[in-house]
Amino acid sequence: MAFQGSVTAALRVAEVLETIANRCVGPEGGLVLCTKPTGEVLLSRDGGCLLEALHLEHPLARMIVACVSSHLKKTGDGAKTFLIFLCHLLRGLRAVGGKEKDSFTSKSIQSHVRHWKNCCQWKSISQALLTFQTQTLGCIVDQYLSRHYLSVFSSSAEGRTLCRHSLELLLDAYFCGRVGRNNNRFVSQLMCDYIFKCMACESGVEVFELLDNCFVELNVGVTGLPVSDSRIVDGLVLPRDFSVYCPADGAIKMVIVTEILQPLFASSGSEFVLNSETQFQASQCWILDRTKTVMDHLRSQNVKLLLSSVKQPDLVIYCARLNSISVVECLSSEEVFLVQRITGLSPCVLPKVASRCEISDSTLVKFCKPLILRSKRYVHLGLISTCAFIPHCMVLCGPVLGLVQQHERAFHGAFRMLRQLFTGLDLNYVIETKEQCNPSPLAYDDSRENNHLPETDTYQDIVAKNKSKLETQTHLEVYSGLGASTEFIRGKPWSPHKETPVDPSQRDEILKCLSPEKIEIIDNRELLIENNSTGNPTAEDTRAEISLEPLQVTDNPRKGYTSPVINKSLDTCTSQDLCSSSVPAGCVLPVGGNFEILMHYYLLSYAKQCRQSDESAISMLIADALLGIPKILYKAKRGKDSFPHIYMQSLHALQTSQPMVSGQSGFESVAGKYQLLTSVLQCLMKILTIDLIINIKRQPQKTSDQESEDEL
């Protein structure tokens, strides 16, 4: 069956996935129960795990999940936020495009012509999104969002070091949305301890790269035990038993081989001819003597441990036992790579072993002993590291296999998140010439006279009015999703700041992009806000009034974190076209929607004074969608912790250059949030370029080249 590609069709599919994400997002989110066709039961709040468990047939759904999976492979975080943000973007675009028909139900030629016109419109929007992402978004992050950066590093006379308290806050917030509340704190503390035990230098990204790439080899899952039995063990744990175990005290010498030590009758590609049984027996004796010579030479070099990536013949095992050499066989290529990476050891080849010269490809290990976890036996090696990584393994326990796998997935995702956090993120963007952006699109004055809110038509759940001129001025009410009203005053602007003139038709398109509701435009509107008597909007009364006087931010008695503001000049446009910058390693922001509210504020400021209508509409579309995330996070909150209060308090702090206060404890990676924003925009661009959807329920059969067209 074929369907026309449209925003409405994509939104219907995305909303189904969003329903799953909304149930388990944030610290107040619950667990989602999934039953698989095999009868297995999955109980999780990990967005990526839940999406992988779904059996999806719709092509758009599979494409969206593939985009989420690709994002998780890079950052390890943001699956649920990805779906929520994407749905809000699609809702904004649907409000622009109006109603569409999603199937070929009409045979009218005009309907097809209208459809292809819509396709051209969506492709134009997709191109505008790409231009905005590559040329503008990085500039906003680099020049304006960077004022609010915090760091997980602490500066001292000895240099930059990783702050343990900041890392704990970062991991607490990360695991809060992935593991159960009972185990969240324990798992976070376990990982924090593990990181500091593994790091020789506290600011090296090499450790996190190795932890991400070799996570499977550095983790051991054990079922049948409580989660509290999880622990960290020194050294490397290999999931197999010794082929030969000979106890040895103290440090012992180890070698790695990737081929069998028993000599062969003939080398590869050659032929060995035996004419009699006597020749065969003589050959066997020669092989036995050579094998004994090799093992005797290993013993003479004090080699007590042999790691082999291949299965060794019984003769080698027998000779190793005679020479008191422990043997571990069938190591995977990943395990061999990990051992080589830690120790810097190269595999020992047979000609070197067979000769009487000294074996240089060897290293010392602190201990070599068996480890028993429940009923399984493991090889426990005390490797001596030659790199920044100090080898340790995590033993993750759980009563059932599913819980152990969830914790393993959460740990692996956290290592990916930390890897990106400690690497930093490059930002490349284009700055227009002074003639095109004078003043800067984001320029504003922090003085008392020019301190006003950006255009936040559908985002603010407040009442805006001017009491002194209320009797003589007309107003417009716009209803937002929270049920509160916003009134725009027509009259003389209260701020001396002059806005860039916008064509009425362009302004109509911008407002249509912002809200699905019908909006009436009134010229020369300015948003005036008054404070109510309490200053704290509640769930019962969401009508917040804010005075025009400079706002005072007082100490918040609730638990939270303040984000400092570093004043920068916003008029930074130069004649330079291409700029390169980066999000520094270790940069974080408080959780609880801070990133979304900050980007929302700066995007609206950009849209307010941008002269290009397309860029302004895109900026406002993204700003609108970003607010959907904190709305969900604070959906169950009331009073001072409600979204309207948090949002208004944040806007006041931004306008008065005061620190922002977070309603939740914890940090999140700036690089990860920016990567999430760009990944969602790229997914949206793919959706907008789809003209036709063909759903194939079964794979076409493969045909050989000899078959004719008639046979096909």
CSV table of N, CA and C in Angstrom, one decimal, residues 543-644:
chain,number,residue,atom,x,y,z
A,543,ARG,N,-2.3,32.9,36.5
A,543,ARG,CA,-2.3,34.3,36.0
A,543,ARG,C,-1.2,35.0,36.7
A,544,ALA,N,0.0,35.1,36.2
A,544,ALA,CA,1.1,35.8,36.9
A,544,ALA,C,1.3,37.2,36.3
A,545,GLU,N,1.4,38.1,37.2
A,545,GLU,CA,1.5,39.5,36.9
A,545,GLU,C,2.9,40.0,37.4
A,546,ILE,N,3.6,40.6,36.5
A,546,ILE,CA,5.0,41.0,36.8
A,546,ILE,C,5.2,42.5,36.5
A,547,SER,N,5.7,43.2,37.4
A,547,SER,CA,5.9,44.7,37.3
A,547,SER,C,6.9,45.0,36.3
A,548,LEU,N,6.8,46.3,35.8
A,548,LEU,CA,7.8,46.7,34.8
A,548,LEU,C,9.1,47.2,35.5
A,549,GLU,N,9.1,47.2,36.8
A,549,GLU,CA,10.4,47.6,37.5
A,549,GLU,C,11.4,46.4,37.4
A,550,PRO,N,12.7,46.8,37.5
A,550,PRO,CA,13.7,45.7,37.5
A,550,PRO,C,13.4,44.6,38.5
A,551,LEU,N,13.5,43.4,38.1
A,551,LEU,CA,13.1,42.3,39.0
A,551,LEU,C,14.2,41.9,39.9
A,552,GLN,N,13.8,41.5,41.1
A,552,GLN,CA,14.8,41.1,42.1
A,552,GLN,C,14.7,39.6,42.3
A,553,VAL,N,15.8,38.9,42.1
A,553,VAL,CA,15.8,37.4,42.3
A,553,VAL,C,16.3,37.1,43.7
A,554,THR,N,15.5,36.5,44.5
A,554,THR,CA,15.9,36.2,45.9
A,554,THR,C,16.4,34.8,46.0
A,555,ASP,N,17.0,34.5,47.1
A,555,ASP,CA,17.5,33.1,47.3
A,555,ASP,C,16.3,32.1,47.3
A,556,ASN,N,16.5,31.0,46.6
A,556,ASN,CA,15.4,30.0,46.5
A,556,ASN,C,15.6,29.0,47.7
A,557,PRO,N,14.7,28.8,48.5
A,557,PRO,CA,14.9,27.9,49.6
A,557,PRO,C,14.9,26.5,49.2
A,558,ARG,N,14.4,26.2,48.0
A,558,ARG,CA,14.4,24.7,47.6
A,558,ARG,C,15.7,24.3,47.1
A,559,LYS,N,15.9,23.0,47.0
A,559,LYS,CA,17.2,22.5,46.6
A,559,LYS,C,17.3,22.8,45.1
A,560,GLY,N,18.4,23.4,44.7
A,560,GLY,CA,18.7,23.7,43.3
A,560,GLY,C,20.1,24.2,43.1
A,561,TYR,N,20.4,24.6,41.9
A,561,TYR,CA,21.7,25.0,41.5
A,561,TYR,C,21.6,26.2,40.7
A,562,THR,N,22.5,27.2,40.9
A,562,THR,CA,22.4,28.5,40.1
A,562,THR,C,23.4,28.4,39.0
A,563,SER,N,23.1,28.9,37.9
A,563,SER,CA,24.0,29.0,36.7
A,563,SER,C,24.5,30.4,36.6
A,564,PRO,N,25.8,30.7,36.7
A,564,PRO,CA,26.3,32.0,36.6
A,564,PRO,C,26.1,32.6,35.2
A,565,VAL,N,26.0,33.9,35.1
A,565,VAL,CA,25.9,34.6,33.8
A,565,VAL,C,27.2,35.4,33.6
A,566,ILE,N,27.8,35.1,32.5
A,566,ILE,CA,29.0,35.9,32.1
A,566,ILE,C,28.6,36.9,31.0
A,567,ASN,N,28.7,38.1,31.3
A,567,ASN,CA,28.2,39.1,30.3
A,567,ASN,C,29.1,39.2,29.1
A,568,LYS,N,28.5,39.1,27.9
A,568,LYS,CA,29.2,39.2,26.7
A,568,LYS,C,28.5,40.3,25.8
A,569,SER,N,29.2,40.9,24.9
A,569,SER,CA,28.6,41.8,24.0
A,569,SER,C,27.9,41.0,22.9
A,570,LEU,N,26.6,41.3,22.7
A,570,LEU,CA,25.8,40.6,21.8
A,570,LEU,C,26.0,41.1,20.4
A,571,ASP,N,26.6,42.3,20.2
A,571,ASP,CA,26.8,42.9,18.9
A,571,ASP,C,28.1,42.4,18.4
A,572,THR,N,28.2,41.1,17.9
A,572,THR,CA,29.5,40.5,17.6
A,572,THR,C,29.6,40.2,16.1
A,573,CYS,N,28.6,40.6,15.3
A,573,CYS,CA,28.7,40.3,13.9
A,573,CYS,C,29.9,41.0,13.2
A,574,THR,N,30.7,40.3,12.5
A,574,THR,CA,31.8,40.9,11.8
A,574,THR,C,31.7,40.5,10.3
A,575,SER,N,32.6,40.9,9.5
A,575,SER,CA,32.6,40.6,8.1
A,575,SER,C,33.1,39.2,7.8
A,576,GLN,N,33.5,38.5,8.9
A,576,GLN,CA,34.0,37.1,8.7
A,576,GLN,C,32.9,36.2,8.4
A,577,ASP,N,33.0,35.3,7.4
A,577,ASP,CA,32.0,34.4,6.9
A,577,ASP,C,31.9,33.1,7.7
A,578,LEU,N,33.0,32.4,7.8
A,578,LEU,CA,33.0,31.1,8.4
A,578,LEU,C,33.7,31.2,9.8
A,579,CYS,N,33.1,30.6,10.8
A,579,CYS,CA,33.7,30.6,12.1
A,579,CYS,C,33.7,29.2,12.7
A,580,SER,N,34.7,28.9,13.4
A,580,SER,CA,34.9,27.6,14.0
A,580,SER,C,35.1,27.8,15.5
A,581,SER,N,34.4,27.0,16.3
A,581,SER,CA,34.5,27.1,17.8
A,581,SER,C,34.2,25.7,18.3
A,582,SER,N,34.0,25.6,19.6
A,582,SER,CA,33.7,24.3,20.2
A,582,SER,C,33.0,24.5,21.5
A,583,VAL,N,32.3,23.5,21.9
A,583,VAL,CA,31.8,23.4,23.3
A,583,VAL,C,32.9,22.7,24.1
A,584,PRO,N,33.5,23.5,25.1
A,584,PRO,CA,34.7,22.9,25.8
A,584,PRO,C,34.4,21.6,26.5
A,585,ALA,N,35.4,20.8,26.7
A,585,ALA,CA,35.2,19.5,27.4
A,585,ALA,C,34.8,19.8,28.8
A,586,GLY,N,33.8,19.0,29.3
A,586,GLY,CA,33.4,19.1,30.7
A,586,GLY,C,32.3,20.1,31.0
A,587,CYS,N,31.7,20.8,29.9
A,587,CYS,CA,30.7,21.8,30.1
A,587,CYS,C,29.3,21.1,30.4
A,588,VAL,N,28.7,21.6,31.4
A,588,VAL,CA,27.4,21.1,31.8
A,588,VAL,C,26.4,22.2,32.1
A,589,LEU,N,25.1,21.9,32.2
A,589,LEU,CA,24.1,22.8,32.7
A,589,LEU,C,23.2,22.1,33.7
A,590,PRO,N,22.6,22.8,34.6
A,590,PRO,CA,21.7,22.2,35.5
A,590,PRO,C,20.5,21.5,34.8
A,591,VAL,N,20.1,20.4,35.3
A,591,VAL,CA,18.9,19.7,34.7
A,591,VAL,C,17.6,20.4,35.0
A,592,GLY,N,16.5,19.9,34.5
A,592,GLY,CA,15.2,20.5,34.7
A,592,GLY,C,14.8,21.5,33.7
A,593,GLY,N,15.3,21.3,32.4
A,593,GLY,CA,14.9,22.2,31.3
A,593,GLY,C,15.7,23.4,31.2
A,594,ASN,N,16.8,23.6,31.8
A,594,ASN,CA,17.6,24.8,31.7
A,594,ASN,C,18.1,25.0,30.3
A,595,PHE,N,18.6,24.0,29.6
A,595,PHE,CA,19.1,24.1,28.3
A,595,PHE,C,17.9,24.5,27.3
A,596,GLU,N,16.8,23.9,27.5
A,596,GLU,CA,15.7,24.2,26.6
A,596,GLU,C,15.2,25.6,26.8
A,597,ILE,N,15.1,26.1,28.1
A,597,ILE,CA,14.6,27.4,28.3
A,597,ILE,C,15.6,28.5,27.8
A,598,LEU,N,16.9,28.2,28.0
A,598,LEU,CA,17.9,29.1,27.5
A,598,LEU,C,17.9,29.2,26.0
A,599,MET,N,17.8,28.1,25.3
A,599,MET,CA,17.8,28.1,23.9
A,599,MET,C,16.5,28.7,23.4
A,600,HIS,N,15.4,28.5,24.1
A,600,HIS,CA,14.1,29.1,23.7
A,600,HIS,C,14.2,30.6,23.8
A,601,TYR,N,14.8,31.1,24.8
A,601,TYR,CA,15.0,32.6,25.0
A,601,TYR,C,15.8,33.2,23.9
A,602,TYR,N,17.0,32.6,23.7
A,602,TYR,CA,17.9,33.2,22.7
A,602,TYR,C,17.4,33.0,21.2
A,603,LEU,N,16.7,31.9,21.0
A,603,LEU,CA,16.1,31.7,19.6
A,603,LEU,C,15.0,32.8,19.4
A,604,LEU,N,14.2,33.0,20.4
A,604,LEU,CA,13.1,34.0,20.2
A,604,LEU,C,13.8,35.4,20.1
A,605,SER,N,14.8,35.7,20.8
A,605,SER,CA,15.5,37.0,20.7
A,605,SER,C,16.1,37.1,19.3
A,606,TYR,N,16.6,36.1,18.7
A,606,TYR,CA,17.1,36.1,17.4
A,606,TYR,C,16.0,36.3,16.4
A,607,ALA,N,14.8,35.6,16.5
A,607,ALA,CA,13.7,35.7,15.6
A,607,ALA,C,13.1,37.1,15.7
A,608,LYS,N,13.1,37.7,16.8
A,608,LYS,CA,12.5,39.0,17.0
A,608,LYS,C,13.1,40.1,16.1
A,609,GLN,N,14.4,40.0,15.9
A,609,GLN,CA,15.1,41.1,15.2
A,609,GLN,C,15.8,40.6,13.9
A,610,CYS,N,15.5,39.3,13.6
A,610,CYS,CA,16.0,38.8,12.3
A,610,CYS,C,15.2,39.4,11.1
A,611,ARG,N,15.9,39.8,10.1
A,611,ARG,CA,15.2,40.5,9.0
A,611,ARG,C,14.7,39.5,7.9
A,612,GLN,N,15.2,38.3,8.0
A,612,GLN,CA,14.8,37.2,7.0
A,612,GLN,C,13.6,36.5,7.6
A,613,SER,N,12.5,36.5,6.9
A,613,SER,CA,11.3,35.9,7.5
A,613,SER,C,11.4,34.4,7.6
A,614,ASP,N,12.1,33.7,6.7
A,614,ASP,CA,12.3,32.2,6.8
A,614,ASP,C,13.1,31.9,8.0
A,615,GLU,N,14.2,32.6,8.2
A,615,GLU,CA,15.0,32.3,9.4
A,615,GLU,C,14.3,32.6,10.7
A,616,SER,N,13.5,33.6,10.7
A,616,SER,CA,12.8,34.0,11.9
A,616,SER,C,11.7,32.9,12.2
A,617,ALA,N,11.0,32.5,11.2
A,617,ALA,CA,10.0,31.4,11.4
A,617,ALA,C,10.6,30.1,11.9
A,618,ILE,N,11.7,29.7,11.3
A,618,ILE,CA,12.4,28.5,11.8
A,618,ILE,C,12.9,28.6,13.2
A,619,SER,N,13.4,29.8,13.5
A,619,SER,CA,13.9,30.0,14.9
A,619,SER,C,12.7,29.9,15.9
A,620,MET,N,11.6,30.5,15.6
A,620,MET,CA,10.4,30.5,16.4
A,620,MET,C,9.8,29.1,16.5
A,621,LEU,N,9.9,28.4,15.4
A,621,LEU,CA,9.4,27.0,15.4
A,621,LEU,C,10.2,26.1,16.4
A,622,ILE,N,11.5,26.2,16.3
A,622,ILE,CA,12.4,25.4,17.2
A,622,ILE,C,12.2,25.9,18.7
A,623,ALA,N,12.1,27.2,18.9
A,623,ALA,CA,11.9,27.7,20.3
A,623,ALA,C,10.7,27.2,20.9
A,624,ASP,N,9.6,27.2,20.1
A,624,ASP,CA,8.3,26.7,20.6
A,624,ASP,C,8.4,25.2,20.9
A,625,ALA,N,9.0,24.4,20.1
A,625,ALA,CA,9.2,23.0,20.3
A,625,ALA,C,10.0,22.7,21.6
A,626,LEU,N,11.0,23.5,21.8
A,626,LEU,CA,11.9,23.2,22.9
A,626,LEU,C,11.2,23.3,24.3
A,627,LEU,N,10.2,24.2,24.3
A,627,LEU,CA,9.5,24.4,25.6
A,627,LEU,C,8.6,23.2,26.0
A,628,GLY,N,8.4,22.3,25.0
A,628,GLY,CA,7.5,21.2,25.3
A,628,GLY,C,8.2,20.2,26.2
A,629,ILE,N,9.5,20.2,26.3
A,629,ILE,CA,10.3,19.3,27.2
A,629,ILE,C,10.1,19.7,28.6
A,630,PRO,N,10.5,20.9,29.0
A,630,PRO,CA,10.3,21.3,30.4
A,630,PRO,C,8.8,21.3,30.9
A,631,LYS,N,7.9,21.5,30.0
A,631,LYS,CA,6.5,21.4,30.3
A,631,LYS,C,6.1,20.0,30.8
A,632,ILE,N,6.7,19.0,30.2
A,632,ILE,CA,6.4,17.6,30.6
A,632,ILE,C,7.2,17.3,31.9
A,633,LEU,N,8.4,17.8,32.0
A,633,LEU,CA,9.1,17.6,33.3
A,633,LEU,C,8.4,18.1,34.5
A,634,TYR,N,7.8,19.2,34.3
A,634,TYR,CA,7.1,19.9,35.5
A,634,TYR,C,5.6,19.7,35.5
A,635,LYS,N,5.1,18.7,34.7
A,635,LYS,CA,3.7,18.5,34.6
A,635,LYS,C,3.0,18.2,35.9
A,636,ALA,N,3.7,17.4,36.7
A,636,ALA,CA,3.1,17.0,38.0
A,636,ALA,C,3.4,18.0,39.1
A,637,LYS,N,4.1,19.1,38.9
A,637,LYS,CA,4.5,20.0,39.9
A,637,LYS,C,3.4,21.0,40.2
A,638,ARG,N,3.4,21.6,41.4
A,638,ARG,CA,2.5,22.6,41.7
A,638,ARG,C,3.2,23.7,42.5
A,639,GLY,N,2.6,24.9,42.5
A,639,GLY,CA,3.1,26.0,43.3
A,639,GLY,C,4.4,26.5,42.7
A,640,LYS,N,5.4,26.7,43.6
A,640,LYS,CA,6.7,27.2,43.1
A,640,LYS,C,7.5,26.3,42.2
A,641,ASP,N,7.1,25.0,42.2
A,641,ASP,CA,7.8,24.1,41.3
A,641,ASP,C,7.1,23.9,40.0
A,642,SER,N,6.0,24.6,39.8
A,642,SER,CA,5.2,24.4,38.5
A,642,SER,C,6.0,25.0,37.4
A,643,PHE,N,5.6,24.6,36.2
A,643,PHE,CA,6.3,25.1,35.0
A,643,PHE,C,6.1,26.6,34.8
A,644,PRO,N,4.9,27.2,34.9
A,644,PRO,CA,4.8,28.7,34.8
A,644,PRO,C,5.8,29.5,35.7
